[in-house]
Amino acid sequence: MTEHTESAALRVALAYHRAWTSGDVDAAMAYVADDGFVCRAPGGDLSGKEAFRDYLHGFVQVNTGLTDIAAFGDQEHALLFYCPHTATTTTAPAAEHFTIRGGRIAESTLVFDRLSFAPPQ
Amino acid sequence: MTEHTESAALRVALAYHRAWTSGDVDAAMAYVADDGFVCRAPGGDLSGKEAFRDYLHGFVQVNTGLTDIAAFGDQEHALLFYCPHTATTTTAPAAEHFTIRGGRIAESTLVFDRLSFAPPQ
């Protein structure tokens, strides 16, 4: 990460981020709240841990690398900005905003441009 | 903003953000470097201040409101996360990462999901 503020919430978000970007979905999911989790993702919400696990698993299959750009956090929130690499792009950014409660990710909001990650036509 | 770290870079980014989201493109552009500015936006880079002014002006015409979610910064960078409102959506997020040099925005990287902002089919 080129930018980094220390916070308990950021530590949880980064642990999650490092787990899934290294391909370990199970380790990543250990940082996600068991109950009531929702991820607001482009195109629709993912409600519940199992729906999110499937979504993350799908992306991990096509993720080939990572460029981390920024990571910030305060007591209850974290915000990451990075470029996940796929066969289509290595320069399209994604941002994730996390709300952390009790050491787990209770909510996340994810943004990326779906068209930038679509296979070339 | 619900989250906020104090930094000189963040102050510049927020001044820019408040200007354009209130519709004042000229005031916003005063925070953008005169030379060498580039904005990496979904679909392509905008090189130079004039190209960016046109892009921002176009979005301001359809922007109807704003939900700020997070704002963080360190000495040279800032990161904003917010939902710009349009006739199509008030809940699709955007994130902007800024590099600040000499009190001006030297580079920015913008991410939003173009499909979420497209008019309904």
Short mmCIF file of C-alpha atoms in Angstrom, two decimals:
data_model
loop_
_atom_site.label_atom_id
_atom_site.label_comp_id
_atom_site.label_asym_id
_atom_site.label_seq_id
_atom_site.Cartn_x
_atom_site.Cartn_y
_atom_site.Cartn_z
CA MET A 1 0.00 0.00 0.00
CA THR A 2 1.34 3.42 -0.80
CA GLU A 3 -0.86 5.12 1.76
CA HIS A 4 -1.84 3.76 5.08
CA THR A 5 -3.45 5.03 8.24
CA GLU A 6 -3.47 2.81 11.29
CA SER A 7 -6.80 1.84 12.76
CA ALA A 8 -8.37 -1.28 14.16
CA ALA A 9 -10.99 -1.24 11.41
CA LEU A 10 -8.33 -0.90 8.73
CA ARG A 11 -6.42 -3.86 10.13
CA VAL A 12 -9.49 -6.06 9.72
CA ALA A 13 -10.17 -4.77 6.20
CA LEU A 14 -6.56 -5.31 5.15
CA ALA A 15 -6.47 -8.80 6.58
CA TYR A 16 -9.60 -9.61 4.57
CA HIS A 17 -8.15 -7.94 1.48
CA ARG A 18 -4.83 -9.78 1.69
CA ALA A 19 -6.60 -13.10 2.16
CA TRP A 20 -8.89 -12.93 -0.86
CA THR A 21 -6.34 -11.33 -3.15
CA SER A 22 -4.01 -14.21 -2.38
CA GLY A 23 -6.81 -16.60 -3.37
CA ASP A 24 -7.83 -17.75 0.11
CA VAL A 25 -11.58 -17.17 0.18
CA ASP A 26 -12.07 -19.17 3.40
CA ALA A 27 -9.51 -17.04 5.24
CA ALA A 28 -11.15 -13.89 3.86
CA MET A 29 -14.61 -14.98 4.96
CA ALA A 30 -13.37 -15.38 8.55
CA TYR A 31 -13.33 -11.58 8.71
CA VAL A 32 -16.95 -11.25 7.52
CA ALA A 33 -19.80 -11.11 10.06
CA ASP A 34 -21.79 -14.33 10.31
CA ASP A 35 -25.14 -12.56 10.57
CA GLY A 36 -26.65 -9.67 8.68
CA PHE A 37 -23.76 -9.01 6.33
CA VAL A 38 -24.57 -7.12 3.15
CA CYS A 39 -22.31 -6.12 0.30
CA ARG A 40 -23.59 -3.39 -2.01
CA ALA A 41 -21.98 -4.33 -5.32
CA PRO A 42 -22.38 -2.93 -8.83
CA GLY A 43 -25.67 -4.27 -10.20
CA GLY A 44 -27.16 -5.36 -6.89
CA ASP A 45 -26.81 -6.15 -3.22
CA LEU A 46 -25.40 -9.43 -1.93
CA SER A 47 -27.24 -10.27 1.27
CA GLY A 48 -25.76 -12.80 3.63
CA LYS A 49 -22.39 -14.40 3.96
CA GLU A 50 -23.07 -17.33 1.62
CA ALA A 51 -24.16 -15.14 -1.29
CA PHE A 52 -21.06 -13.06 -0.80
CA ARG A 53 -18.79 -16.08 -0.57
CA ASP A 54 -20.04 -17.27 -3.97
CA TYR A 55 -19.50 -13.82 -5.48
CA LEU A 56 -15.98 -13.54 -4.08
CA HIS A 57 -15.14 -17.07 -5.14
CA GLY A 58 -16.20 -16.23 -8.69
CA PHE A 59 -13.95 -13.18 -8.82
CA VAL A 60 -10.98 -14.99 -7.31
CA GLN A 61 -11.10 -17.41 -10.26
CA VAL A 62 -10.34 -14.57 -12.71
CA ASN A 63 -8.12 -12.42 -10.48
CA THR A 64 -4.50 -12.64 -11.64
CA GLY A 65 -2.82 -9.95 -9.53
CA LEU A 66 -3.21 -6.69 -7.69
CA THR A 67 -1.97 -3.11 -7.59
CA ASP A 68 -2.72 -1.56 -4.20
CA ILE A 69 -3.11 2.21 -4.30
CA ALA A 70 -4.50 3.45 -0.99
CA ALA A 71 -5.84 2.22 2.34
CA PHE A 72 -7.33 4.40 5.06
CA GLY A 73 -9.34 3.77 8.15
CA ASP A 74 -10.81 5.20 11.30
CA GLN A 75 -12.32 3.52 14.35
CA GLU A 76 -15.25 1.85 12.59
CA HIS A 77 -14.59 2.17 8.87
CA ALA A 78 -11.98 1.43 6.26
CA LEU A 79 -11.60 2.46 2.65
CA LEU A 80 -9.41 0.64 0.11
CA PHE A 81 -8.53 1.66 -3.45
CA TYR A 82 -6.76 -0.82 -5.70
CA CYS A 83 -6.59 -2.28 -9.19
CA PRO A 84 -7.42 -5.99 -9.31
CA HIS A 85 -5.81 -7.62 -12.35
CA THR A 86 -7.70 -9.85 -14.73
CA ALA A 87 -7.03 -11.06 -18.27
CA THR A 88 -8.91 -7.97 -19.47
CA THR A 89 -7.34 -5.16 -17.42
CA THR A 90 -4.67 -4.37 -14.84
CA THR A 91 -5.46 -0.66 -14.56
CA ALA A 92 -9.18 -0.45 -13.80
CA PRO A 93 -9.66 0.56 -10.16
CA ALA A 94 -11.98 -0.76 -7.51
CA ALA A 95 -12.84 0.84 -4.18
CA GLU A 96 -14.32 -0.81 -1.12
CA HIS A 97 -15.80 0.89 1.91
CA PHE A 98 -16.13 -1.26 5.03
CA THR A 99 -18.07 -0.88 8.24
CA ILE A 100 -16.46 -2.96 10.98
CA ARG A 101 -18.27 -4.10 14.11
CA GLY A 102 -16.86 -6.42 16.76
CA GLY A 103 -13.76 -7.11 14.66
CA ARG A 104 -15.76 -8.33 11.63
CA ILE A 105 -16.93 -6.71 8.42
CA ALA A 106 -20.61 -5.92 8.97
CA GLU A 107 -21.22 -4.07 5.70
CA SER A 108 -19.30 -3.28 2.60
CA THR A 109 -19.90 -1.14 -0.45
CA LEU A 110 -17.93 -2.05 -3.53
CA VAL A 111 -17.48 0.01 -6.66
CA PHE A 112 -15.83 -0.87 -9.94
CA ASP A 113 -16.74 -0.20 -13.54
CA ARG A 114 -18.25 -3.42 -14.86
CA LEU A 115 -17.58 -2.38 -18.46
CA SER A 116 -13.84 -2.01 -17.76
CA PHE A 117 -13.69 -5.62 -16.54
CA ALA A 118 -15.81 -7.09 -19.33
CA PRO A 119 -14.01 -9.27 -21.86
CA PRO A 120 -13.10 -7.39 -25.06
CA GLN A 121 -15.90 -7.53 -27.63
CA MET B 1 -18.78 13.37 5.62
CA THR B 2 -19.20 10.62 8.14
CA GLU B 3 -15.48 9.90 8.23
CA HIS B 4 -12.75 12.43 8.01
CA THR B 5 -9.03 12.57 8.60
CA GLU B 6 -7.31 15.92 8.58
CA SER B 7 -4.58 16.50 6.06
CA ALA B 8 -3.49 19.31 3.77
CA ALA B 9 -4.14 17.11 0.74
CA LEU B 10 -7.62 16.23 1.97
CA ARG B 11 -8.46 19.90 2.47
CA VAL B 12 -7.66 20.57 -1.20
CA ALA B 13 -9.63 17.54 -2.38
CA LEU B 14 -12.65 18.47 -0.26
CA ALA B 15 -12.60 22.07 -1.45
CA TYR B 16 -12.61 20.79 -5.02
CA HIS B 17 -15.35 18.28 -4.21
CA ARG B 18 -17.59 20.83 -2.51
CA ALA B 19 -17.17 23.25 -5.40
CA TRP B 20 -18.16 20.92 -8.21
CA THR B 21 -20.91 19.18 -6.29
CA SER B 22 -22.46 22.59 -5.66
CA GLY B 23 -22.34 23.19 -9.41
CA ASP B 24 -19.41 25.62 -9.50
CA VAL B 25 -17.06 24.11 -12.08
CA ASP B 26 -14.87 27.23 -12.27
CA ALA B 27 -14.28 27.18 -8.51
CA ALA B 28 -13.52 23.46 -8.68
CA MET B 29 -11.02 23.91 -11.51
CA ALA B 30 -9.07 26.43 -9.42
CA TYR B 31 -7.88 23.43 -7.37
CA VAL B 32 -6.65 21.52 -10.44
CA ALA B 33 -3.04 21.89 -11.63
CA ASP B 34 -2.64 24.05 -14.73
CA ASP B 35 -0.04 21.79 -16.32
CA GLY B 36 0.17 18.04 -16.71
CA PHE B 37 -3.09 17.15 -15.02
CA VAL B 38 -4.53 13.76 -15.86
CA CYS B 39 -7.73 12.13 -14.67
CA ARG B 40 -8.01 8.39 -15.14
CA ALA B 41 -11.74 7.90 -15.61
CA PRO B 42 -13.84 4.86 -16.54
CA GLY B 43 -13.41 4.31 -20.27
CA GLY B 44 -10.31 6.45 -20.75
CA ASP B 45 -7.91 9.07 -19.49
CA LEU B 46 -8.65 12.77 -19.59
CA SER B 47 -5.38 14.58 -20.26
CA GLY B 48 -5.13 18.25 -19.51
CA LYS B 49 -7.23 20.71 -17.61
CA GLU B 50 -9.50 21.68 -20.50
CA ALA B 51 -10.50 18.10 -21.32
CA PHE B 52 -11.29 17.56 -17.67
CA ARG B 53 -13.26 20.78 -17.37
CA ASP B 54 -15.51 19.63 -20.23
CA TYR B 55 -15.99 16.23 -18.60
CA LEU B 56 -16.82 17.73 -15.22
CA HIS B 57 -19.14 20.29 -16.77
CA GLY B 58 -21.03 17.47 -18.50
CA PHE B 59 -21.54 15.59 -15.25
CA VAL B 60 -22.57 18.68 -13.30
CA GLN B 61 -25.49 19.09 -15.76
CA VAL B 62 -26.98 15.77 -14.63
CA ASN B 63 -25.90 15.81 -10.97
CA THR B 64 -28.90 16.43 -8.72
CA GLY B 65 -27.46 15.82 -5.26
CA LEU B 66 -24.88 14.00 -3.19
CA THR B 67 -24.46 11.51 -0.37
CA ASP B 68 -20.97 11.76 1.12
CA ILE B 69 -19.75 8.55 2.71
CA ALA B 70 -16.05 8.84 3.51
CA ALA B 71 -13.06 11.14 3.10
CA PHE B 72 -9.51 10.35 4.07
CA GLY B 73 -6.14 11.85 3.34
CA ASP B 74 -2.47 11.88 4.13
CA GLN B 75 0.25 14.37 3.25
CA GLU B 76 0.07 13.99 -0.54
CA HIS B 77 -3.09 12.02 -1.25
CA ALA B 78 -6.79 12.03 -0.59
CA LEU B 79 -9.51 9.46 -1.13
CA LEU B 80 -13.23 10.26 -1.31
CA PHE B 81 -16.19 7.87 -1.45
CA TYR B 82 -19.65 9.24 -2.20
CA CYS B 83 -22.86 8.68 -4.12
CA PRO B 84 -23.55 11.37 -6.70
CA HIS B 85 -27.27 11.61 -7.43
CA THR B 86 -28.69 11.66 -10.94
CA ALA B 87 -32.14 11.03 -12.38
CA THR B 88 -31.11 7.36 -12.70
CA THR B 89 -29.62 6.60 -9.28
CA THR B 90 -28.92 8.03 -5.85
CA THR B 91 -27.19 4.95 -4.44
CA ALA B 92 -24.42 4.11 -6.93
CA PRO B 93 -21.06 5.01 -5.41
CA ALA B 94 -18.07 6.77 -6.88
CA ALA B 95 -14.55 6.93 -5.48
CA GLU B 96 -11.83 9.42 -6.32
CA HIS B 97 -8.16 9.15 -5.45
CA PHE B 98 -6.17 12.39 -5.65
CA THR B 99 -2.48 13.17 -5.74
CA ILE B 100 -1.87 16.72 -4.53
CA ARG B 101 1.25 18.71 -5.34
CA GLY B 102 1.82 22.35 -4.45
CA GLY B 103 -1.73 22.72 -3.18
CA ARG B 104 -3.30 21.61 -6.47
CA ILE B 105 -4.67 18.30 -7.77
CA ALA B 106 -1.93 16.89 -10.01
CA GLU B 107 -3.57 13.54 -10.76
CA SER B 108 -6.84 11.87 -10.03
CA THR B 109 -8.25 8.41 -10.55
CA LEU B 110 -12.01 8.14 -10.64
CA VAL B 111 -14.09 5.00 -10.42
CA PHE B 112 -17.81 4.51 -10.83
CA ASP B 113 -19.88 1.85 -12.55
CA ARG B 114 -20.96 3.35 -15.85
CA LEU B 115 -23.83 0.87 -16.15
CA SER B 116 -25.29 2.02 -12.82
CA PHE B 117 -25.49 5.58 -14.09
CA ALA B 118 -26.85 4.74 -17.54
CA PRO B 119 -30.46 5.69 -18.20
CA PRO B 120 -32.88 2.76 -17.74
CA GLN B 121 -33.29 0.73 -20.95
#
